[in-house]
Amino acid sequence: MNKKRIVRIVTALLAVLLIGAAMLSLTSCAGSKEEKIESSWTAADADAATYFTRILPMSAEAREKFVAASRGYNMSAEGFDKNADAPDLGVVDLEGAKAALELVKPQDDASKVKFEEFRTALTAEQVKDIVTRMGETVSLEADNGPIDTLLVWIGKFLQILTKITGGKYVLGLLVFALVVEIVMLPFGIKQQKNSIKQAKLRPKEMAIRNKYKGRNDQATQQKMAQEIQKMYQEEGYNPMGGCLPLLIQLPVILALYQIVIDPLRYVLGKAATLSSALTTYCTTAKAAGGLGLSIGNGKGTIELLSQAGNKLEGLKSFAYYSNASECYADLTNVAIPDFELFGQNMGNVPSFTSILVLVPILTFVFYFASMKLNRKFTYQPAVQDAQMGCSNNMMDITMPLMSVYIAFIVPAAVGIYWMFKSVLSTLKSFIMSKVMPVPVFTEEDYKAAEKALKGKGKSESRPVERTAASGTKPRSLHYIDEDDEPLPPPVPERVEEPAKKKVEKDEPATEVKPSQVPNLKEDRKNTDNKNK
């Protein structure tokens, strides 16, 4: 499998996982595991009451059981139902208090001795004193940073829309989603223009791809990618230009999600500490003065407000906070939105035992249909390999399935908001495709682009070496030929024969050696001597 192909598939999967992880981190309801309490008496602990006032809040379970004991209940007793209605009995259950202290038993021997002495001599007055000392003061002043301040402003706008729609929070969310789409419209227009520009280059891109069709080696694919990138640069097109709107929309979506699930903080403008205090009150057992609701801390306050409703009266005497009555007054001086729609509380989390199970199912249907239709209405770059097409089909299934999972662990209002966003996204894509249509090309356009590419290749062709054996251009995986037509065979070199000597017909030519040449002077001298 090609490395680039693997990178594309892995990148797509990582994007899905990162988005899912971001959403799950916001909706996670799993509390952190409590650490083992290891403590000992210090010089600051003047008496046992001071020590336990400091140690008991370190364990949520120990604190809950100790406060329940101060109201007359032993939560450690066998068969005790902590979710049963439990009014303040006005008496102290010492056995329950002693059982709660066992959860924070010190580890060193010296402290164990003091611990046992105090636990044995524990009195009802001491239990009441420790509970009073443990009471925390909740800050009701909102201390928001720049980002939270911005979210509060946006939440205030959502509050105005909710009031316009008759106080219905879900209807306000739908109008809010429409406004968000209008605000994000310029980024959608920019993305559509980028798609149109890319579509106009489609014939040239396909001409380049057809030029290297049938060659799957890495060197060829790299050369093809370089030519396409060069063509993009010459035409002034940036392939990453369409990613900017997506990068901007992701943090916006996550920020809006926080506003939707935490209306107490961002819509009603209350302090984060008050949201935390309300969560503690709602999830604390009824025996300890809470509501005993099973709500996770990561789901915001939408579920708290929808379930607590008019049950906040007990917050005034909640023993965990020294200013509990002030917290109650701060919560009741604002108009809490109505989370019902069609007779159902959309602040509750869907389950298989309620009709709200339709919300995750419809979320899958709307999300799946939206992805298919958006792909039809928007420009889709050419997919040249089956693996990439397979990864797209896989994302068409995995993303909607992930939305179903998330819709099952968050309040139903979030799923309704998600469905409406899918509808608006599809409608926007449809309108864009009509107002700013993507050009469509015919087969003749692609052939013209191929012809123009061949003409350009010939004008820019370079002399190529021929091999002496075949007379054709050398082909290599490390070199991509500009022109694949075979060249004519080379003309063989003309070899000149050595010049032949002129030979007479009657006498063959012989070679004369220097020693055979006669000495004329010697012959004449010898002749004169003979004559004398």
mmCIF file of C-alpha atoms in Angstrom, residues 111-458:
data_model
loop_
_atom_site.group_PDB
_atom_site.id
_atom_site.type_symbol
_atom_site.label_atom_id
_atom_site.label_comp_id
_atom_site.label_asym_id
_atom_site.label_seq_id
_atom_site.Cartn_x
_atom_site.Cartn_y
_atom_site.Cartn_z
ATOM 1 C CA SER A 111 -2.124 8.779 65.249
ATOM 2 C CA LYS A 112 -4.040 5.487 65.392
ATOM 3 C CA VAL A 113 -3.931 5.616 69.191
ATOM 4 C CA LYS A 114 -5.364 9.142 69.287
ATOM 5 C CA PHE A 115 -7.912 8.182 66.629
ATOM 6 C CA GLU A 116 -9.226 5.230 68.653
ATOM 7 C CA GLU A 117 -9.378 7.314 71.802
ATOM 8 C CA PHE A 118 -11.432 9.994 70.096
ATOM 9 C CA ARG A 119 -13.701 7.561 68.232
ATOM 10 C CA THR A 120 -14.520 5.696 71.429
ATOM 11 C CA ALA A 121 -15.382 8.885 73.310
ATOM 12 C CA LEU A 122 -17.252 10.540 70.400
ATOM 13 C CA THR A 123 -20.361 12.476 71.457
ATOM 14 C CA ALA A 124 -23.339 13.897 69.569
ATOM 15 C CA GLU A 125 -22.199 17.442 70.310
ATOM 16 C CA GLN A 126 -18.801 16.720 68.780
ATOM 17 C CA VAL A 127 -20.448 15.331 65.627
ATOM 18 C CA LYS A 128 -22.526 18.488 65.244
ATOM 19 C CA ASP A 129 -19.469 20.647 65.884
ATOM 20 C CA ILE A 130 -17.409 18.851 63.211
ATOM 21 C CA VAL A 131 -20.220 19.135 60.629
ATOM 22 C CA THR A 132 -20.570 22.852 61.320
ATOM 23 C CA ARG A 133 -16.819 23.382 60.994
ATOM 24 C CA MET A 134 -16.727 21.502 57.660
ATOM 25 C CA GLY A 135 -19.192 23.913 56.066
ATOM 26 C CA GLU A 136 -17.576 25.672 53.075
ATOM 27 C CA THR A 137 -18.356 29.173 51.855
ATOM 28 C CA VAL A 138 -19.439 29.265 48.205
ATOM 29 C CA SER A 139 -18.315 32.312 46.263
ATOM 30 C CA LEU A 140 -21.256 33.772 44.372
ATOM 31 C CA GLU A 141 -19.206 36.260 42.384
ATOM 32 C CA ALA A 142 -18.446 35.128 38.813
ATOM 33 C CA ASP A 143 -14.711 35.160 38.181
ATOM 34 C CA ASN A 144 -14.491 34.566 34.445
ATOM 35 C CA GLY A 145 -11.499 34.811 32.162
ATOM 36 C CA PRO A 146 -11.607 36.341 28.661
ATOM 37 C CA ILE A 147 -12.924 33.157 27.010
ATOM 38 C CA ASP A 148 -15.578 32.513 29.653
ATOM 39 C CA THR A 149 -16.646 36.167 29.459
ATOM 40 C CA LEU A 150 -17.160 35.800 25.707
ATOM 41 C CA LEU A 151 -19.180 32.628 26.252
ATOM 42 C CA VAL A 152 -21.314 34.415 28.838
ATOM 43 C CA TRP A 153 -22.120 37.141 26.293
ATOM 44 C CA ILE A 154 -23.135 34.513 23.752
ATOM 45 C CA GLY A 155 -25.143 32.738 26.450
ATOM 46 C CA LYS A 156 -26.968 35.972 27.258
ATOM 47 C CA PHE A 157 -27.987 36.154 23.605
ATOM 48 C CA LEU A 158 -29.307 32.598 23.866
ATOM 49 C CA GLN A 159 -31.264 33.671 26.951
ATOM 50 C CA ILE A 160 -32.906 36.473 24.929
ATOM 51 C CA LEU A 161 -33.868 33.989 22.196
ATOM 52 C CA THR A 162 -35.274 31.633 24.831
ATOM 53 C CA LYS A 163 -37.458 34.397 26.240
ATOM 54 C CA ILE A 164 -38.676 35.267 22.734
ATOM 55 C CA THR A 165 -39.729 31.656 22.170
ATOM 56 C CA GLY A 166 -41.829 31.635 25.339
ATOM 57 C CA GLY A 167 -39.110 30.423 27.703
ATOM 58 C CA LYS A 168 -38.678 27.121 25.841
ATOM 59 C CA TYR A 169 -34.967 26.328 25.980
ATOM 60 C CA VAL A 170 -35.002 23.849 23.073
ATOM 61 C CA LEU A 171 -36.830 26.285 20.761
ATOM 62 C CA GLY A 172 -34.345 28.966 21.730
ATOM 63 C CA LEU A 173 -31.556 26.540 20.796
ATOM 64 C CA LEU A 174 -33.035 26.023 17.328
ATOM 65 C CA VAL A 175 -33.180 29.763 16.665
ATOM 66 C CA PHE A 176 -29.695 30.068 18.116
ATOM 67 C CA ALA A 177 -28.391 27.387 15.709
ATOM 68 C CA LEU A 178 -29.906 29.309 12.786
ATOM 69 C CA VAL A 179 -28.201 32.535 13.871
ATOM 70 C CA VAL A 180 -24.863 30.723 14.213
ATOM 71 C CA GLU A 181 -25.168 29.393 10.642
ATOM 72 C CA ILE A 182 -25.843 32.921 9.376
ATOM 73 C CA VAL A 183 -22.816 34.268 11.242
ATOM 74 C CA MET A 184 -20.622 31.487 9.820
ATOM 75 C CA LEU A 185 -21.972 32.058 6.286
ATOM 76 C CA PRO A 186 -18.949 34.136 5.083
ATOM 77 C CA PHE A 187 -16.662 31.184 5.847
ATOM 78 C CA GLY A 188 -19.010 28.916 3.906
ATOM 79 C CA ILE A 189 -18.902 31.285 0.923
ATOM 80 C CA LYS A 190 -15.107 31.331 1.036
ATOM 81 C CA GLN A 191 -15.049 27.549 1.118
ATOM 82 C CA GLN A 192 -17.459 27.367 -1.854
ATOM 83 C CA LYS A 193 -15.293 29.769 -3.873
ATOM 84 C CA ASN A 194 -12.274 27.650 -3.123
ATOM 85 C CA SER A 195 -14.157 24.565 -4.320
ATOM 86 C CA ILE A 196 -15.178 26.311 -7.552
ATOM 87 C CA LYS A 197 -11.581 27.292 -8.221
ATOM 88 C CA GLN A 198 -10.442 23.731 -7.642
ATOM 89 C CA ALA A 199 -13.193 22.394 -9.906
ATOM 90 C CA LYS A 200 -12.080 24.678 -12.729
ATOM 91 C CA LEU A 201 -8.655 23.043 -12.578
ATOM 92 C CA ARG A 202 -10.171 19.566 -12.747
ATOM 93 C CA PRO A 203 -9.541 19.023 -16.512
ATOM 94 C CA LYS A 204 -5.873 19.968 -16.184
ATOM 95 C CA GLU A 205 -5.488 17.787 -13.120
ATOM 96 C CA MET A 206 -7.090 14.807 -14.871
ATOM 97 C CA ALA A 207 -4.864 15.385 -17.917
ATOM 98 C CA ILE A 208 -1.796 15.112 -15.716
ATOM 99 C CA ARG A 209 -3.159 12.004 -13.996
ATOM 100 C CA ASN A 210 -3.960 10.360 -17.340
ATOM 101 C CA LYS A 211 -0.441 11.139 -18.496
ATOM 102 C CA TYR A 212 0.895 8.841 -15.797
ATOM 103 C CA LYS A 213 -1.955 6.371 -15.908
ATOM 104 C CA GLY A 214 -0.863 2.776 -15.350
ATOM 105 C CA ARG A 215 2.331 3.705 -13.493
ATOM 106 C CA ASN A 216 2.009 2.968 -9.797
ATOM 107 C CA ASP A 217 5.638 3.071 -8.687
ATOM 108 C CA GLN A 218 6.571 5.599 -6.046
ATOM 109 C CA ALA A 219 8.803 7.695 -8.292
ATOM 110 C CA THR A 220 6.022 8.128 -10.845
ATOM 111 C CA GLN A 221 3.427 9.028 -8.229
ATOM 112 C CA GLN A 222 5.794 11.565 -6.714
ATOM 113 C CA LYS A 223 6.457 13.127 -10.116
ATOM 114 C CA MET A 224 2.703 13.317 -10.800
ATOM 115 C CA ALA A 225 2.047 14.999 -7.455
ATOM 116 C CA GLN A 226 4.787 17.541 -8.155
ATOM 117 C CA GLU A 227 3.290 18.415 -11.527
ATOM 118 C CA ILE A 228 -0.184 18.842 -10.031
ATOM 119 C CA GLN A 229 1.221 21.043 -7.260
ATOM 120 C CA LYS A 230 3.139 23.100 -9.824
ATOM 121 C CA MET A 231 -0.038 23.538 -11.858
ATOM 122 C CA TYR A 232 -1.882 24.702 -8.724
ATOM 123 C CA GLN A 233 0.825 27.274 -8.022
ATOM 124 C CA GLU A 234 0.770 28.584 -11.579
ATOM 125 C CA GLU A 235 -3.004 28.985 -11.395
ATOM 126 C CA GLY A 236 -2.853 30.675 -7.972
ATOM 127 C CA TYR A 237 -4.805 27.971 -6.146
ATOM 128 C CA ASN A 238 -4.040 26.931 -2.573
ATOM 129 C CA PRO A 239 -5.385 23.441 -1.713
ATOM 130 C CA MET A 240 -5.287 24.327 2.010
ATOM 131 C CA GLY A 241 -7.466 27.404 1.515
ATOM 132 C CA GLY A 242 -10.642 25.393 2.099
ATOM 133 C CA CYS A 243 -9.388 24.049 5.432
ATOM 134 C CA LEU A 244 -9.465 27.428 7.206
ATOM 135 C CA PRO A 245 -13.272 27.541 7.589
ATOM 136 C CA LEU A 246 -13.231 24.024 9.031
ATOM 137 C CA LEU A 247 -10.462 24.895 11.495
ATOM 138 C CA ILE A 248 -12.401 27.952 12.652
ATOM 139 C CA GLN A 249 -15.702 26.100 12.979
ATOM 140 C CA LEU A 250 -14.332 23.325 15.212
ATOM 141 C CA PRO A 251 -13.504 25.502 18.278
ATOM 142 C CA VAL A 252 -16.762 27.411 17.714
ATOM 143 C CA ILE A 253 -18.741 24.160 17.840
ATOM 144 C CA LEU A 254 -16.964 23.047 21.029
ATOM 145 C CA ALA A 255 -17.549 26.452 22.647
ATOM 146 C CA LEU A 256 -21.242 26.416 21.729
ATOM 147 C CA TYR A 257 -21.520 22.917 23.145
ATOM 148 C CA GLN A 258 -20.326 24.218 26.514
ATOM 149 C CA ILE A 259 -22.973 26.947 26.411
ATOM 150 C CA VAL A 260 -25.722 24.466 25.585
ATOM 151 C CA ILE A 261 -24.943 22.014 28.406
ATOM 152 C CA ASP A 262 -24.184 24.621 31.088
ATOM 153 C CA PRO A 263 -27.020 27.173 31.016
ATOM 154 C CA LEU A 264 -26.613 28.038 34.702
ATOM 155 C CA ARG A 265 -23.146 29.429 34.142
ATOM 156 C CA TYR A 266 -23.294 30.840 30.614
ATOM 157 C CA VAL A 267 -26.992 31.589 29.998
ATOM 158 C CA LEU A 268 -27.988 32.690 33.494
ATOM 159 C CA GLY A 269 -24.522 34.134 34.183
ATOM 160 C CA LYS A 270 -23.911 32.486 37.566
ATOM 161 C CA ALA A 271 -20.508 31.727 39.073
ATOM 162 C CA ALA A 272 -18.766 28.446 38.288
ATOM 163 C CA THR A 273 -18.540 27.770 42.023
ATOM 164 C CA LEU A 274 -22.338 27.928 42.273
ATOM 165 C CA SER A 275 -22.627 25.385 39.450
ATOM 166 C CA SER A 276 -20.267 23.095 41.334
ATOM 167 C CA ALA A 277 -22.199 23.594 44.582
ATOM 168 C CA LEU A 278 -25.494 22.770 42.846
ATOM 169 C CA THR A 279 -23.940 19.615 41.391
ATOM 170 C CA THR A 280 -22.790 18.501 44.827
ATOM 171 C CA TYR A 281 -26.223 19.171 46.345
ATOM 172 C CA CYS A 282 -28.043 17.239 43.604
ATOM 173 C CA THR A 283 -25.734 14.200 43.708
ATOM 174 C CA THR A 284 -25.388 13.905 47.499
ATOM 175 C CA ALA A 285 -27.484 11.164 49.132
ATOM 176 C CA LYS A 286 -30.857 12.122 50.570
ATOM 177 C CA ALA A 287 -29.742 10.899 53.996
ATOM 178 C CA ALA A 288 -27.082 13.646 53.948
ATOM 179 C CA GLY A 289 -29.548 16.331 52.848
ATOM 180 C CA GLY A 290 -29.057 16.164 49.034
ATOM 181 C CA LEU A 291 -31.351 15.063 46.224
ATOM 182 C CA GLY A 292 -29.646 11.724 45.523
ATOM 183 C CA LEU A 293 -29.610 12.191 41.731
ATOM 184 C CA SER A 294 -27.209 10.145 39.634
ATOM 185 C CA ILE A 295 -25.792 12.912 37.472
ATOM 186 C CA GLY A 296 -22.234 13.127 36.225
ATOM 187 C CA ASN A 297 -20.147 16.220 36.765
ATOM 188 C CA GLY A 298 -19.191 16.406 33.091
ATOM 189 C CA LYS A 299 -22.739 16.938 31.781
ATOM 190 C CA GLY A 300 -23.041 20.562 32.777
ATOM 191 C CA THR A 301 -26.023 22.009 34.604
ATOM 192 C CA ILE A 302 -28.760 21.464 32.026
ATOM 193 C CA GLU A 303 -29.617 18.062 33.519
ATOM 194 C CA LEU A 304 -29.322 19.402 37.064
ATOM 195 C CA LEU A 305 -31.763 22.239 36.441
ATOM 196 C CA SER A 306 -34.155 20.002 34.489
ATOM 197 C CA GLN A 307 -34.291 17.322 37.202
ATOM 198 C CA ALA A 308 -33.988 19.522 40.271
ATOM 199 C CA GLY A 309 -36.778 21.829 39.086
ATOM 200 C CA ASN A 310 -38.682 22.962 42.172
ATOM 201 C CA LYS A 311 -36.733 20.686 44.516
ATOM 202 C CA LEU A 312 -34.165 23.305 45.470
ATOM 203 C CA GLU A 313 -35.842 24.126 48.784
ATOM 204 C CA GLY A 314 -33.560 21.724 50.656
ATOM 205 C CA LEU A 315 -30.496 23.664 49.509
ATOM 206 C CA LYS A 316 -31.230 26.321 52.127
ATOM 207 C CA SER A 317 -30.252 23.927 54.956
ATOM 208 C CA PHE A 318 -27.647 21.865 53.113
ATOM 209 C CA ALA A 319 -24.899 21.177 55.673
ATOM 210 C CA TYR A 320 -22.021 21.158 53.199
ATOM 211 C CA TYR A 321 -22.077 24.969 52.794
ATOM 212 C CA SER A 322 -22.048 27.622 55.451
ATOM 213 C CA ASN A 323 -23.894 30.094 53.151
ATOM 214 C CA ALA A 324 -26.342 27.533 51.730
ATOM 215 C CA SER A 325 -29.304 29.906 52.154
ATOM 216 C CA GLU A 326 -27.519 32.555 50.071
ATOM 217 C CA CYS A 327 -26.848 29.957 47.350
ATOM 218 C CA TYR A 328 -30.548 29.118 47.265
ATOM 219 C CA ALA A 329 -31.512 32.791 46.996
ATOM 220 C CA ASP A 330 -29.019 33.337 44.146
ATOM 221 C CA LEU A 331 -30.460 30.391 42.231
ATOM 222 C CA THR A 332 -34.102 31.390 42.642
ATOM 223 C CA ASN A 333 -33.719 35.048 41.647
ATOM 224 C CA VAL A 334 -33.458 34.103 37.944
ATOM 225 C CA ALA A 335 -35.951 32.529 35.564
ATOM 226 C CA ILE A 336 -34.827 28.949 34.975
ATOM 227 C CA PRO A 337 -35.655 27.951 31.354
ATOM 228 C CA ASP A 338 -38.295 25.376 30.518
ATOM 229 C CA PHE A 339 -36.600 22.262 29.135
ATOM 230 C CA GLU A 340 -39.766 20.488 28.005
ATOM 231 C CA LEU A 341 -40.701 19.891 24.362
ATOM 232 C CA PHE A 342 -43.710 17.860 23.198
ATOM 233 C CA GLY A 343 -44.340 16.929 26.833
ATOM 234 C CA GLN A 344 -40.847 15.462 27.315
ATOM 235 C CA ASN A 345 -38.059 16.856 29.476
ATOM 236 C CA MET A 346 -35.210 17.385 27.005
ATOM 237 C CA GLY A 347 -32.817 18.021 29.863
ATOM 238 C CA ASN A 348 -32.796 14.293 30.672
ATOM 239 C CA VAL A 349 -30.357 11.810 29.178
ATOM 240 C CA PRO A 350 -31.951 9.375 26.676
ATOM 241 C CA SER A 351 -32.291 5.746 27.723
ATOM 242 C CA PHE A 352 -33.836 2.591 26.273
ATOM 243 C CA THR A 353 -36.648 2.787 28.826
ATOM 244 C CA SER A 354 -37.955 6.185 27.707
ATOM 245 C CA ILE A 355 -39.279 7.686 24.514
ATOM 246 C CA LEU A 356 -36.178 9.869 24.404
ATOM 247 C CA VAL A 357 -34.386 6.877 22.858
ATOM 248 C CA LEU A 358 -35.702 8.255 19.547
ATOM 249 C CA VAL A 359 -33.305 11.186 19.832
ATOM 250 C CA PRO A 360 -30.074 9.161 19.289
ATOM 251 C CA ILE A 361 -31.759 7.135 16.529
ATOM 252 C CA LEU A 362 -32.895 10.256 14.695
ATOM 253 C CA THR A 363 -29.465 11.788 15.255
ATOM 254 C CA PHE A 364 -27.945 8.910 13.282
ATOM 255 C CA VAL A 365 -30.500 9.269 10.472
ATOM 256 C CA PHE A 366 -30.098 13.036 10.169
ATOM 257 C CA TYR A 367 -26.298 12.940 10.407
ATOM 258 C CA PHE A 368 -25.942 10.119 7.861
ATOM 259 C CA ALA A 369 -28.323 11.765 5.395
ATOM 260 C CA SER A 370 -26.601 15.122 5.885
ATOM 261 C CA MET A 371 -23.170 13.699 5.058
ATOM 262 C CA LYS A 372 -24.471 11.991 1.904
ATOM 263 C CA LEU A 373 -26.364 15.055 0.670
ATOM 264 C CA ASN A 374 -23.534 17.462 1.480
ATOM 265 C CA ARG A 375 -21.208 15.303 -0.591
ATOM 266 C CA LYS A 376 -23.673 15.509 -3.450
ATOM 267 C CA PHE A 377 -24.112 19.280 -3.249
ATOM 268 C CA THR A 378 -20.431 20.149 -2.801
ATOM 269 C CA TYR A 379 -17.403 19.578 -5.016
ATOM 270 C CA GLN A 380 -15.562 16.330 -4.357
ATOM 271 C CA PRO A 381 -11.939 16.038 -5.558
ATOM 272 C CA ALA A 382 -11.019 13.101 -7.759
ATOM 273 C CA VAL A 383 -10.458 9.882 -5.796
ATOM 274 C CA GLN A 384 -7.912 7.821 -7.722
ATOM 275 C CA ASP A 385 -7.572 4.822 -5.440
ATOM 276 C CA ALA A 386 -10.077 2.401 -3.996
ATOM 277 C CA GLN A 387 -8.582 2.612 -0.502
ATOM 278 C CA MET A 388 -9.408 6.314 -0.191
ATOM 279 C CA GLY A 389 -12.954 5.706 -1.399
ATOM 280 C CA CYS A 390 -13.258 2.916 1.149
ATOM 281 C CA SER A 391 -12.094 5.238 3.954
ATOM 282 C CA ASN A 392 -14.748 7.810 2.942
ATOM 283 C CA ASN A 393 -17.451 5.162 3.128
ATOM 284 C CA MET A 394 -16.134 4.076 6.505
ATOM 285 C CA MET A 395 -16.336 7.649 7.819
ATOM 286 C CA ASP A 396 -19.927 7.875 6.555
ATOM 287 C CA ILE A 397 -20.758 5.131 9.054
ATOM 288 C CA THR A 398 -18.373 5.769 11.954
ATOM 289 C CA MET A 399 -19.160 9.467 12.360
ATOM 290 C CA PRO A 400 -22.955 8.985 12.653
ATOM 291 C CA LEU A 401 -22.405 6.035 15.001
ATOM 292 C CA MET A 402 -20.191 8.219 17.194
ATOM 293 C CA SER A 403 -22.958 10.833 17.259
ATOM 294 C CA VAL A 404 -25.370 8.134 18.452
ATOM 295 C CA TYR A 405 -23.046 7.191 21.310
ATOM 296 C CA ILE A 406 -22.613 10.808 22.377
ATOM 297 C CA ALA A 407 -26.380 11.427 22.102
ATOM 298 C CA PHE A 408 -26.893 8.580 24.592
ATOM 299 C CA ILE A 409 -24.673 10.140 27.273
ATOM 300 C CA VAL A 410 -25.689 13.817 27.032
ATOM 301 C CA PRO A 411 -29.079 15.491 27.614
ATOM 302 C CA ALA A 412 -31.588 15.080 24.791
ATOM 303 C CA ALA A 413 -31.510 18.815 24.070
ATOM 304 C CA VAL A 414 -27.958 18.405 22.764
ATOM 305 C CA GLY A 415 -29.129 15.708 20.327
ATOM 306 C CA ILE A 416 -31.992 17.948 19.152
ATOM 307 C CA TYR A 417 -29.523 20.789 18.609
ATOM 308 C CA TRP A 418 -27.211 18.437 16.688
ATOM 309 C CA MET A 419 -30.025 17.249 14.403
ATOM 310 C CA PHE A 420 -31.123 20.788 13.627
ATOM 311 C CA LYS A 421 -27.512 21.757 12.824
ATOM 312 C CA SER A 422 -27.347 18.857 10.352
ATOM 313 C CA VAL A 423 -30.514 20.063 8.623
ATOM 314 C CA LEU A 424 -29.213 23.634 8.420
ATOM 315 C CA SER A 425 -25.847 22.457 7.098
ATOM 316 C CA THR A 426 -27.527 20.472 4.313
ATOM 317 C CA LEU A 427 -29.833 23.365 3.461
ATOM 318 C CA LYS A 428 -26.861 25.732 3.287
ATOM 319 C CA SER A 429 -24.980 23.358 0.956
ATOM 320 C CA PHE A 430 -28.038 23.093 -1.293
ATOM 321 C CA ILE A 431 -28.467 26.873 -1.525
ATOM 322 C CA MET A 432 -24.740 27.318 -2.206
ATOM 323 C CA SER A 433 -24.858 24.761 -4.999
ATOM 324 C CA LYS A 434 -27.646 26.764 -6.678
ATOM 325 C CA VAL A 435 -26.332 30.283 -6.090
ATOM 326 C CA MET A 436 -22.654 29.453 -6.677
ATOM 327 C CA PRO A 437 -22.720 26.283 -8.789
ATOM 328 C CA VAL A 438 -19.586 24.229 -9.295
ATOM 329 C CA PRO A 439 -18.679 23.983 -13.021
ATOM 330 C CA VAL A 440 -19.234 20.651 -14.750
ATOM 331 C CA PHE A 441 -16.977 19.567 -17.605
ATOM 332 C CA THR A 442 -17.594 17.278 -20.571
ATOM 333 C CA GLU A 443 -15.355 14.676 -22.141
ATOM 334 C CA GLU A 444 -14.364 17.183 -24.821
ATOM 335 C CA ASP A 445 -13.052 19.533 -22.113
ATOM 336 C CA TYR A 446 -10.843 16.780 -20.695
ATOM 337 C CA LYS A 447 -9.545 15.896 -24.179
ATOM 338 C CA ALA A 448 -8.766 19.557 -24.872
ATOM 339 C CA ALA A 449 -6.822 19.753 -21.601
ATOM 340 C CA GLU A 450 -4.842 16.636 -22.535
ATOM 341 C CA LYS A 451 -4.075 18.078 -25.962
ATOM 342 C CA ALA A 452 -2.906 21.351 -24.409
ATOM 343 C CA LEU A 453 -0.706 19.427 -21.970
ATOM 344 C CA LYS A 454 0.904 17.447 -24.808
ATOM 345 C CA GLY A 455 1.571 20.636 -26.729
ATOM 346 C CA LYS A 456 3.164 22.195 -23.698
ATOM 347 C CA GLY A 457 5.261 19.095 -23.143
ATOM 348 C CA LYS A 458 6.620 19.179 -26.707
#
